[in-house]
């Protein structure tokens, strides 16, 4: 399988790269320079072994490429191999990042146990921050990649009537770039993190000078973050070209499903801004491995430079996470309200308004970092202005729900909860946008609560809405509706119980990224930790429902939701190239209640997709 060959080739590559630099320079084999060069060789070996050589690179040297796995040739084993089928890649993304999501939750359970009582019970400060940092980077990876990688791959090409993505092999490459991220982070924590030399305890932001301090675990995290950015850039490019070039006949820009608009606008952000965080990671690695001084104050550098470069990416990255979630919400609500999407053009304009303004607000993360006072007001104003396009998206959702014939199935419950959760996240963000208030609330649990209501409450709840909504399409089987609703209510109530009290904790002075606190906050922290354990348990219901229903759930009809978009006009699960005949789009995807207005008809059989 691709995983096994990739690990073997990668291990050989690391030995070659690490050994080569040791021979040439005389550095130790575990020095930052040797490990970094070794990782570059590992990464190349991993990709070649995972399938790039067999299914792509052989042709560069005049050899015949081996055929990629298909349903007929490999069956379920194709999910563990280098496949160019966008649907297989979507499932690979979904399963991989759901595993990372559950691992991140387990890390959260560990450090919430430590926070149940004042004092140190289980974790000393470095170990606590290592668990916290691992939780953070895994959740960021899930939030940035899961919807775009899973549903952007599986659903979007079908929604526009395409056979596949524009660059199928590049699409496979973008997925196989992501497993080394998890391997690096996990390996960093398998090392003895009680030693100062190992683990990474600087949070997911990797600020210097903490990230430039000694410790291989820190270097592993930096390399993993850079690798994740590489995957994001490739994926964004592929989505943009696919939407522009591969739309079916009649699929005008005004007929694109709203989820496709969300994926398209998010990919613009990924393509443009991910380069900045990649540069930031490379600059820190260069300081560690090559002796540069970008962030060394005693040599003319400065950590504030890193914050600017990092947040120029990382605030747009917030919208890389949330726009696909809002798009799933707007995709599901019309189908389960049996109404046209209210303000379709305004919602699309809202997405692109967010894309444009997101590039102007990064420094609101730095109000306490020592930036010039005259810059604070413009960044505060820009942060407030971005609520306007976000409000257009909210208006579209509320207008669609108004007087609709609501079908409160599990996907609809999760989609509607996004409105409630993200509203709290948005309103509490106003306080952080105000300079005077942010000086008091910055780096407290108020920010933790706000961020989780925005990303988990908005994007992760939408991720589960998408999983339940497209589950019949992907698996060909129906999930258990009762278990789905049980999962929703358990998760939603648990989420409120965990994060609402954190606003109170932050307002009363509890700082984040610490393993101890004043005794007066003990009772509320005990409640939050117990609620966190309950929230974590809710995902056991999801896993059981997901796995058992896939194995022996009720056979799904092709269009169980009676939806109009193109992905529901083919079989469940779809055939290899999606459609038996070329779709011709004739109407709007959300014209519910409009007489004689089909979204599409099927035309002549089309040729197989060119690879």
Coordinates of C-alpha atoms in Angstrom, one line a residue:
X1 CA 0.0 0.0 0.0
X2 CA 1.0 3.6 -0.6
X3 CA 1.4 4.3 3.2
X4 CA 3.9 1.4 3.7
X5 CA 6.0 2.3 0.6
X6 CA 5.9 5.9 1.5
X7 CA 7.3 5.3 5.0
X8 CA 10.0 3.0 3.7
X9 CA 11.1 5.4 1.0
X10 CA 10.9 8.3 3.4
X11 CA 13.0 6.6 6.0
X12 CA 15.7 5.8 3.4
X13 CA 15.5 9.4 2.2
X14 CA 16.0 10.7 5.7
X15 CA 19.0 8.5 6.4
X16 CA 20.6 9.7 3.1
X17 CA 19.9 13.4 3.7
X18 CA 20.9 13.4 7.3
X19 CA 24.0 11.4 6.7
X20 CA 25.0 13.5 3.7
X21 CA 24.9 16.8 5.6
X22 CA 26.8 15.2 8.5
X23 CA 29.6 14.1 6.2
X24 CA 29.7 17.4 4.4
X25 CA 29.6 19.8 7.4
X26 CA 30.6 17.7 10.4
X27 CA 27.5 18.7 12.4
X28 CA 25.8 16.2 14.7
X29 CA 23.2 13.9 13.2
X30 CA 20.5 15.3 15.5
X31 CA 21.4 19.0 14.9
X32 CA 18.7 21.2 13.4
X33 CA 20.5 21.5 10.1
X34 CA 20.9 17.7 9.7
X35 CA 17.4 17.0 10.7
X36 CA 15.9 19.7 8.4
X37 CA 17.9 18.4 5.4
X38 CA 17.0 14.9 6.4
X39 CA 13.3 15.8 6.5
X40 CA 13.5 17.3 2.9
X41 CA 14.9 14.0 1.7
X42 CA 12.2 12.1 3.7
X43 CA 9.5 14.2 2.2
X44 CA 10.7 13.5 -1.3
X45 CA 11.0 9.8 -0.6
X46 CA 7.6 9.7 1.1
X47 CA 5.9 11.3 -2.0
X48 CA 7.7 9.0 -4.4
X49 CA 6.9 5.9 -2.4
X50 CA 3.3 6.9 -1.8
X51 CA 2.6 6.9 -5.5
X52 CA 4.2 9.9 -7.3
X53 CA 6.9 7.6 -8.8
X54 CA 4.6 4.8 -9.9
X55 CA 1.7 6.9 -11.2
X56 CA 3.3 10.1 -12.3
X57 CA 7.1 10.5 -12.3
X58 CA 7.9 7.4 -14.3
X59 CA 6.5 9.1 -17.4
X60 CA 9.1 11.9 -17.0
X61 CA 11.9 9.4 -17.7
X62 CA 10.3 7.6 -20.6
X63 CA 8.8 4.8 -18.6
X64 CA 5.1 3.8 -18.7
X65 CA 3.2 5.0 -15.6
X66 CA 1.4 2.3 -13.7
X67 CA -2.5 2.6 -13.7
X68 CA -4.0 4.2 -10.6
X69 CA -6.3 2.1 -8.4
X70 CA -10.0 1.9 -9.3
X71 CA -13.0 0.4 -7.7
X72 CA -12.8 -2.6 -10.1
X73 CA -9.0 -3.2 -9.5
X74 CA -8.6 -2.4 -5.8
X75 CA -12.1 -2.0 -4.2
X76 CA -11.8 -0.5 -0.7
X77 CA -8.0 -0.8 -0.8
X78 CA -7.9 2.2 -3.2
X79 CA -8.5 4.5 -0.2
X80 CA -5.1 3.5 1.1
X81 CA -3.3 4.1 -2.2
X82 CA -2.4 7.0 -4.6
X83 CA -5.7 7.5 -6.4
X84 CA -6.6 10.3 -8.8
X85 CA -10.4 9.9 -8.4
X86 CA -11.6 13.1 -6.6
X87 CA -14.1 11.1 -4.6
X88 CA -11.5 8.7 -3.2
X89 CA -9.3 11.7 -2.3
X90 CA -12.3 13.4 -0.6
X91 CA -12.8 10.3 1.5
X92 CA -9.1 10.1 2.3
X93 CA -9.2 13.7 3.5
X94 CA -12.3 13.2 5.5
X95 CA -11.2 10.1 7.4
X96 CA -7.7 11.4 8.0
X97 CA -8.8 14.6 9.5
X98 CA -11.6 13.1 11.5
X99 CA -8.9 10.9 13.1
X100 CA -6.8 14.0 13.8
X101 CA -9.9 15.8 15.2
X102 CA -10.5 12.9 17.7
X103 CA -6.8 12.9 18.6
X104 CA -6.9 16.6 19.2
X105 CA -10.0 16.1 21.5
X106 CA -8.1 13.5 23.5
X107 CA -5.3 15.9 24.1
X108 CA -7.9 18.5 25.3
X109 CA -9.3 15.9 27.7
X110 CA -5.8 15.5 29.2
X111 CA -5.1 19.2 29.9
X112 CA -8.7 19.8 31.0
X113 CA -8.1 17.2 33.7
X114 CA -5.1 19.2 34.8
X115 CA -7.3 22.3 35.0
X116 CA -10.0 20.7 37.1
X117 CA -8.4 22.0 40.3
X118 CA -5.8 24.7 41.2
X119 CA -2.3 23.4 41.5
X120 CA -0.4 20.9 39.5
X121 CA -1.9 17.4 39.6
X122 CA -0.9 15.5 36.4
X123 CA 1.2 17.8 34.1
X124 CA 4.1 20.0 34.9
X125 CA 4.0 23.3 33.0
X126 CA 6.1 22.2 30.0
X127 CA 4.1 19.0 29.5
X128 CA 0.8 21.0 29.9
X129 CA 1.8 23.4 27.2
X130 CA 2.9 20.6 24.9
X131 CA -0.5 18.9 25.2
X132 CA -2.2 22.3 24.6
X133 CA 0.0 23.1 21.7
X134 CA -0.6 19.7 20.0
X135 CA -4.3 20.1 20.5
X136 CA -4.1 23.6 18.9
X137 CA -2.1 22.7 15.8
X138 CA -4.2 19.5 15.1
X139 CA -7.4 21.5 15.4
X140 CA -6.0 24.2 13.2
X141 CA -5.1 21.6 10.6
X142 CA -8.6 20.1 10.8
X143 CA -10.3 23.5 10.6
X144 CA -8.2 24.7 7.6
X145 CA -8.3 21.5 5.6
X146 CA -11.2 19.2 6.4
X147 CA -14.1 20.8 4.5
X148 CA -12.1 22.0 1.5
X149 CA -10.2 18.7 1.4
X150 CA -13.2 16.4 2.0
X151 CA -16.2 18.0 0.5
X152 CA -14.4 20.4 -1.8
X153 CA -12.9 17.3 -3.4
X154 CA -15.9 15.0 -3.2
X155 CA -18.8 17.2 -3.8
X156 CA -17.7 20.4 -5.7
X157 CA -16.8 18.7 -9.0
X158 CA -20.1 17.0 -9.1
X159 CA -22.0 20.2 -8.2
X160 CA -20.6 21.9 -11.3
X161 CA -21.0 18.8 -13.5
X162 CA -17.3 18.0 -13.9
X163 CA -15.8 14.5 -14.3
X164 CA -13.0 15.3 -11.8
X165 CA -10.7 18.0 -10.6
X166 CA -8.7 20.0 -13.2
X167 CA -5.4 18.4 -12.1
X168 CA -6.2 14.9 -10.8
X169 CA -2.6 13.9 -10.0
X170 CA -1.9 17.2 -8.4
X171 CA -5.0 16.6 -6.3
X172 CA -3.6 13.3 -5.1
X173 CA -0.3 15.0 -4.4
X174 CA -2.0 17.6 -2.2
X175 CA -3.5 14.8 -0.1
X176 CA -0.4 12.8 0.3
X177 CA 1.5 15.9 1.4
X178 CA -0.7 16.0 4.6
X179 CA 0.2 12.7 6.4
X180 CA 3.8 13.9 7.2
X181 CA 2.2 16.7 9.1
X182 CA 0.6 14.3 11.5
X183 CA 3.7 12.1 11.7
X184 CA 5.9 15.1 12.6
X185 CA 3.6 16.3 15.3
X186 CA 3.0 12.9 16.8
X187 CA 6.7 12.0 16.7
X188 CA 7.6 15.2 18.4
X189 CA 5.4 14.2 21.3
X190 CA 6.6 10.6 21.4
X191 CA 10.0 11.9 22.3
X192 CA 10.4 12.5 26.1
X193 CA 8.7 15.8 26.4
X194 CA 9.8 16.2 30.0
X195 CA 13.3 17.1 28.7
X196 CA 14.0 20.6 27.6
X197 CA 15.3 19.3 24.3
X198 CA 12.0 17.8 23.1
X199 CA 8.3 18.6 22.7
X200 CA 7.0 22.0 21.5
X201 CA 5.3 24.2 24.1
X202 CA 4.8 27.5 22.3
X203 CA 1.2 27.1 21.1
X204 CA 0.1 26.8 17.5
X205 CA 1.4 30.3 16.7
X206 CA 5.1 29.4 17.1
X207 CA 6.2 32.8 18.2
X208 CA 10.0 33.4 18.5
X209 CA 12.1 33.5 20.6
X210 CA 10.3 30.4 22.0
X211 CA 10.2 28.7 18.6
X212 CA 13.9 29.4 18.0
X213 CA 15.0 27.9 21.3
X214 CA 16.7 24.5 21.5
X215 CA 14.5 21.4 21.0
X216 CA 13.9 19.1 18.1
X217 CA 10.2 18.9 18.8
X218 CA 9.9 22.6 18.0
X219 CA 11.6 22.0 14.7
X220 CA 9.3 19.1 13.9
X221 CA 6.3 21.4 14.5
X222 CA 7.7 24.1 12.3
X223 CA 8.4 21.7 9.4
X224 CA 4.9 20.2 9.8
X225 CA 3.2 23.7 9.7
X226 CA 5.2 24.5 6.5
X227 CA 4.2 21.2 4.9
X228 CA 0.5 21.8 5.7
X229 CA 0.8 25.2 3.9
X230 CA 2.3 23.5 0.8
X231 CA -0.7 21.2 0.6
X232 CA -3.1 24.2 1.1
X233 CA -1.6 26.1 -1.8
X234 CA -1.8 23.1 -4.2
X235 CA -5.4 22.5 -3.2
X236 CA -6.4 26.1 -3.7
X237 CA -4.9 26.3 -7.1
X238 CA -6.7 23.1 -8.2
X239 CA -10.1 24.3 -7.0
X240 CA -9.8 27.7 -8.7
X241 CA -8.9 26.2 -12.1
X242 CA -11.6 23.5 -11.8
X243 CA -14.4 26.0 -11.1
X244 CA -13.3 28.3 -13.9
X245 CA -12.6 25.7 -16.6
X246 CA -14.7 22.6 -16.0
X247 CA -18.3 23.8 -15.4
X248 CA -20.9 21.9 -17.3
X249 CA -22.8 23.5 -20.2
X250 CA -25.2 26.0 -18.9
X251 CA -23.5 26.3 -15.5
X252 CA -23.1 30.0 -15.5
X253 CA -21.6 31.9 -12.6
X254 CA -25.1 32.8 -11.5
X255 CA -26.1 29.2 -11.3
X256 CA -23.2 27.9 -9.2
X257 CA -24.3 26.2 -5.9
X258 CA -23.5 28.3 -2.9
X259 CA -21.2 25.6 -1.5
X260 CA -19.1 25.9 -4.7
X261 CA -18.9 29.6 -4.3
X262 CA -17.7 29.1 -0.7
X263 CA -15.0 26.7 -1.8
X264 CA -14.0 28.9 -4.7
X265 CA -13.6 32.1 -2.6
X266 CA -11.8 30.2 0.2
X267 CA -9.3 28.8 -2.4
X268 CA -8.5 32.3 -3.4
X269 CA -7.5 33.1 0.2
X270 CA -5.5 29.9 0.5
X271 CA -3.6 30.5 -2.8
X272 CA -2.7 34.1 -2.0
X273 CA -2.1 34.2 1.8
X274 CA -0.7 30.7 2.7
X275 CA 2.6 31.8 1.2
X276 CA 3.1 34.3 4.0
X277 CA 2.9 31.7 6.8
X278 CA 5.2 29.4 4.7
X279 CA 7.8 32.2 4.6
X280 CA 7.4 32.8 8.3
X281 CA 8.1 29.1 9.1
X282 CA 11.1 29.1 6.7
X283 CA 12.5 32.2 8.4
X284 CA 12.3 30.5 11.8
X285 CA 13.8 27.3 10.5
X286 CA 16.6 29.4 8.9
X287 CA 17.3 31.0 12.2
X288 CA 17.6 27.6 13.8
X289 CA 19.4 25.6 11.2
X290 CA 21.4 28.1 9.1
X291 CA 22.3 30.8 11.7
X292 CA 20.3 33.7 10.2
X293 CA 19.0 36.4 12.5
X294 CA 15.6 37.4 11.3
X295 CA 14.1 37.3 14.8
X296 CA 17.2 37.8 16.9
X297 CA 17.0 41.3 18.6
X298 CA 20.7 41.3 19.5
X299 CA 21.6 40.9 15.8
X300 CA 19.2 43.4 14.3
X301 CA 16.1 41.1 14.0
X302 CA 12.9 41.3 15.9
X303 CA 10.0 39.0 16.9
X304 CA 7.5 41.6 15.9
X305 CA 8.4 41.0 12.3
X306 CA 7.3 37.4 12.7
X307 CA 3.9 38.4 14.2
X308 CA 3.2 40.7 11.2
X309 CA 4.1 38.0 8.6
X310 CA 2.3 35.3 10.6
X311 CA -1.0 37.2 11.1
X312 CA -1.1 38.5 7.5
X313 CA -1.8 34.8 6.8
X314 CA -3.4 33.7 9.9
X315 CA -6.3 36.1 10.1
X316 CA -7.4 35.3 6.5
X317 CA -6.9 31.7 7.6
X318 CA -9.8 32.3 10.1
X319 CA -12.0 32.8 7.0
X320 CA -10.3 29.8 5.2
X321 CA -11.8 27.9 8.1
X322 CA -15.2 29.7 8.4
X323 CA -16.3 30.5 4.9
X324 CA -16.6 26.8 3.9
X325 CA -18.6 26.2 7.1
X326 CA -21.0 29.1 6.3
X327 CA -21.2 27.8 2.7
X328 CA -22.3 24.4 4.0
X329 CA -24.9 26.1 6.2
X330 CA -26.3 28.0 3.2
X331 CA -26.2 24.9 1.1
X332 CA -28.3 22.8 3.5
X333 CA -30.8 25.3 4.7
X334 CA -32.6 25.9 1.3
X335 CA -33.0 22.1 0.7
X336 CA -34.5 21.5 4.1
X337 CA -36.6 24.7 4.0
X338 CA -38.0 23.9 0.5
X339 CA -37.4 27.5 -0.4
X340 CA -35.0 29.4 -2.8
X341 CA -31.9 30.7 -1.1
X342 CA -32.7 34.2 0.0
X343 CA -30.4 36.9 -1.3
X344 CA -28.2 34.5 -3.3
X345 CA -26.2 37.2 -5.0
X346 CA -25.8 39.1 -1.7
X347 CA -24.5 36.0 0.0
X348 CA -21.9 35.5 -2.8
X349 CA -21.0 39.2 -2.4
X350 CA -20.7 38.6 1.3
X351 CA -18.1 35.8 0.7
X352 CA -16.0 38.0 -1.5
X353 CA -16.4 40.9 0.8
X354 CA -14.9 38.8 3.5
X355 CA -12.1 37.7 1.2
X356 CA -11.2 41.3 0.4
X357 CA -11.4 42.7 3.9
X358 CA -9.7 39.8 5.6
X359 CA -6.4 41.1 4.2
X360 CA -6.8 44.4 6.2
X361 CA -7.3 43.3 9.8
X362 CA -4.3 41.2 10.8
X363 CA -2.9 43.6 13.3
X364 CA -5.8 43.5 15.7
X365 CA -4.0 40.4 17.0
X366 CA -1.2 42.7 18.0
X367 CA -2.8 45.5 19.9
X368 CA -0.7 44.5 23.0
X369 CA 2.5 43.7 21.1
X370 CA 4.0 47.2 20.9
X371 CA 2.7 48.4 17.5
X372 CA 2.5 52.1 16.9
X373 CA -0.6 53.7 18.5
X374 CA -1.7 55.5 15.3
X375 CA -2.2 52.1 13.6
X376 CA -4.6 50.8 16.1
X377 CA -7.7 52.8 15.0
X378 CA -7.5 51.9 11.3
X379 CA -7.2 48.2 12.2
X380 CA -10.0 48.4 14.7
X381 CA -12.2 50.1 12.1
X382 CA -11.3 47.5 9.4
X383 CA -12.2 44.7 11.9
X384 CA -15.6 46.2 12.5
X385 CA -16.3 46.7 8.8
X386 CA -15.8 42.9 8.1
X387 CA -19.0 42.3 10.1
X388 CA -20.9 43.8 7.2
X389 CA -20.3 41.1 4.5
X390 CA -20.6 38.5 7.3
X391 CA -24.0 40.0 8.1
X392 CA -25.1 39.5 4.5
X393 CA -24.4 35.7 4.9
X394 CA -26.5 35.7 8.1
X395 CA -29.3 37.6 6.3
X396 CA -29.4 35.0 3.6
X397 CA -29.7 32.2 6.1
X398 CA -32.4 33.9 8.2
X399 CA -34.3 35.0 5.1
X400 CA -34.4 31.4 3.8
X401 CA -35.5 30.0 7.1
X402 CA -38.3 32.6 7.4
X403 CA -41.7 30.9 6.7
X404 CA -40.0 27.8 5.3
X405 CA -41.3 24.3 5.5
X406 CA -38.5 23.1 7.7
X407 CA -37.4 19.5 7.8
X408 CA -35.5 19.2 11.0
X409 CA -33.3 16.3 10.1
X410 CA -29.8 16.0 11.6
X411 CA -28.0 18.0 8.8
X412 CA -30.5 20.8 9.3
X413 CA -30.1 20.9 13.1
X414 CA -26.3 21.2 12.7
X415 CA -26.7 23.8 10.0
X416 CA -29.0 25.9 12.1
X417 CA -26.7 25.6 15.1
X418 CA -24.0 27.3 13.1
X419 CA -26.1 30.5 13.1
X420 CA -26.5 30.5 16.9
X421 CA -22.9 29.6 17.6
X422 CA -21.3 31.9 15.1
X423 CA -23.5 34.8 16.3
X424 CA -22.0 34.4 19.8
X425 CA -18.5 34.2 18.3
X426 CA -19.1 37.3 16.2
X427 CA -20.6 39.4 19.0
X428 CA -17.9 38.6 21.5
X429 CA -15.3 39.4 18.8
X430 CA -16.5 43.0 18.9
X431 CA -14.9 43.3 22.3
X432 CA -11.6 42.0 21.1
X433 CA -11.7 44.4 18.1
X434 CA -12.0 47.4 20.5
X435 CA -8.5 48.5 21.4
X436 CA -9.2 49.6 25.0
X437 CA -11.2 46.5 25.9
X438 CA -8.7 44.2 24.1
X439 CA -5.9 45.4 26.3
X440 CA -7.8 43.8 29.2
X441 CA -9.1 40.7 27.5
X442 CA -6.1 39.8 25.4
X443 CA -4.6 36.4 26.1
X444 CA -7.4 35.4 28.6
X445 CA -10.0 32.7 28.4
X446 CA -12.3 35.2 26.8
X447 CA -10.3 34.8 23.6
X448 CA -10.3 31.0 24.0
X449 CA -14.1 31.1 24.2
X450 CA -14.5 33.6 21.4
X451 CA -12.2 31.6 19.1
X452 CA -14.0 28.3 19.8
X453 CA -17.4 29.8 19.2
X454 CA -16.2 31.1 15.9
X455 CA -14.2 28.1 14.6
X456 CA -15.7 25.1 16.4
X457 CA -19.2 26.6 16.7
X458 CA -19.1 27.7 13.1
X459 CA -16.9 25.5 11.1
X460 CA -16.8 22.2 13.0
X461 CA -20.5 22.1 13.5
X462 CA -20.9 22.8 9.8
X463 CA -18.4 20.0 9.1
X464 CA -20.7 17.6 10.9
X465 CA -23.7 19.1 9.0
X466 CA -21.9 18.2 5.8
X467 CA -21.0 14.7 7.0
X468 CA -24.6 13.9 7.8
X469 CA -25.9 15.6 4.6
X470 CA -23.6 13.9 2.2
X471 CA -23.2 10.7 4.1
X472 CA -25.8 8.9 1.8
X473 CA -24.1 10.2 -1.3
X474 CA -20.6 9.0 -0.1
X475 CA -21.5 5.6 1.4
X476 CA -24.7 4.7 -0.4
X477 CA -26.3 4.0 3.0
X478 CA -28.4 6.0 5.5
X479 CA -27.1 6.9 8.9
X480 CA -29.3 6.2 12.0
X481 CA -31.4 9.4 12.4
X482 CA -32.0 8.9 16.1
X483 CA -28.4 8.5 16.8
X484 CA -27.6 11.5 14.6
X485 CA -30.0 13.7 16.6
X486 CA -28.7 12.3 19.9
X487 CA -25.2 13.3 18.7
X488 CA -26.3 16.8 17.8
X489 CA -28.1 17.6 21.0
X490 CA -25.4 16.0 23.2
X491 CA -22.6 17.9 21.3
X492 CA -24.5 21.2 21.2
X493 CA -25.4 21.3 24.9
X494 CA -21.9 20.1 25.9
X495 CA -20.4 22.8 23.7
X496 CA -22.4 25.6 25.4
X497 CA -21.6 24.2 28.8
X498 CA -17.8 24.2 28.1
X499 CA -17.3 27.5 26.4
X500 CA -19.9 29.9 27.8
X501 CA -18.3 29.8 31.2
X502 CA -14.9 30.6 29.7
X503 CA -16.1 34.1 28.9
X504 CA -16.6 34.6 32.7
X505 CA -13.2 33.0 33.4
X506 CA -11.5 35.4 31.0
X507 CA -13.4 38.4 32.2
X508 CA -12.2 37.5 35.8
X509 CA -8.6 37.3 34.8
X510 CA -7.8 33.7 33.9
X511 CA -5.0 33.7 31.4
X512 CA -4.7 31.0 28.7
X513 CA -1.6 28.8 28.2
X514 CA -1.1 28.3 31.9
X515 CA -1.4 25.1 33.9
X516 CA -2.3 26.8 37.3
X517 CA -4.7 29.6 38.4
X518 CA -6.0 31.3 41.5
X519 CA -8.2 29.2 43.8
X520 CA -11.2 31.5 43.4
X521 CA -11.6 30.2 39.8
X522 CA -11.6 26.5 40.8
X523 CA -15.3 25.8 40.9
X524 CA -15.9 27.2 37.4
X525 CA -12.9 25.3 36.0
X526 CA -14.2 22.1 37.6
X527 CA -17.6 22.6 35.9
X528 CA -15.9 23.4 32.5
X529 CA -13.7 20.3 32.7
X530 CA -16.6 18.0 33.6
X531 CA -18.6 19.5 30.7
X532 CA -15.6 19.0 28.4
X533 CA -15.5 15.3 29.3
X534 CA -19.2 15.1 28.5
X535 CA -18.7 16.9 25.2
X536 CA -15.9 14.5 24.3
X537 CA -18.1 11.5 25.0
X538 CA -20.7 12.8 22.4
X539 CA -18.3 11.9 19.6
X540 CA -18.5 8.2 20.6
X541 CA -22.1 8.3 19.4
X542 CA -20.9 9.8 16.1
X543 CA -18.2 7.3 15.5
X544 CA -20.5 4.4 16.3
X545 CA -23.2 5.7 14.0
X546 CA -20.6 6.6 11.2
X547 CA -18.9 3.1 11.2
X548 CA -21.9 0.9 11.8
X549 CA -24.2 2.6 9.3
X550 CA -21.4 2.4 6.7
X551 CA -21.1 -1.3 7.3
X552 CA -24.8 -2.3 7.5
X553 CA -27.0 0.8 7.3
X554 CA -30.2 1.0 5.3
X555 CA -29.5 1.3 1.5
X556 CA -29.9 5.0 0.5
X557 CA -31.8 6.1 -2.5
X558 CA -30.0 8.3 -5.0
X559 CA -31.6 11.5 -3.7
X560 CA -32.9 11.0 -0.2
X561 CA -33.3 14.8 0.5
X562 CA -35.0 15.5 -2.8
X563 CA -32.4 18.2 -3.5
X564 CA -31.9 20.0 -6.8
X565 CA -28.1 20.3 -7.1
X566 CA -26.2 18.1 -9.5
X567 CA -24.5 15.8 -7.0
X568 CA -27.9 14.4 -6.1
X569 CA -28.8 13.7 -9.7
X570 CA -26.4 10.7 -10.0
X571 CA -26.2 7.4 -8.2
X572 CA -25.3 7.0 -4.5
X573 CA -22.4 6.4 -4.3
X574 CA -21.5 7.9 -7.7
X575 CA -20.0 6.0 -10.6
X576 CA -16.3 6.5 -11.5
X577 CA -16.7 9.7 -13.6
X578 CA -19.8 10.9 -11.7
X579 CA -22.5 11.0 -14.5
X580 CA -23.7 8.6 -17.2
X581 CA -24.3 11.5 -19.5
X582 CA -23.2 15.1 -19.7
X583 CA -25.3 17.4 -17.5
X584 CA -26.7 20.5 -19.1
X585 CA -27.7 23.1 -16.5
X586 CA -31.0 24.9 -17.3
X587 CA -32.1 26.5 -14.1
X588 CA -31.1 27.7 -10.6
X589 CA -30.1 25.2 -8.0
X590 CA -32.5 26.6 -5.4
X591 CA -35.6 27.3 -7.3
X592 CA -37.9 25.3 -5.0
X593 CA -41.5 26.1 -5.7
X594 CA -40.8 27.5 -9.1
X595 CA -42.9 25.6 -11.7
X596 CA -41.1 24.0 -14.6
X597 CA -37.7 24.9 -13.4
X598 CA -35.4 21.8 -13.4
X599 CA -31.8 22.5 -12.4
X600 CA -30.3 20.3 -15.1
X601 CA -31.0 17.6 -17.7
X602 CA -28.6 14.9 -18.9
X603 CA -27.3 15.1 -22.4
X604 CA -25.1 12.8 -24.5
X605 CA -22.6 10.5 -22.9
X606 CA -19.3 12.2 -22.3
X607 CA -15.7 10.9 -22.7
X608 CA -13.6 9.8 -19.8
X609 CA -11.7 12.6 -18.0
X610 CA -8.2 13.3 -19.3
X611 CA -5.6 12.8 -16.7

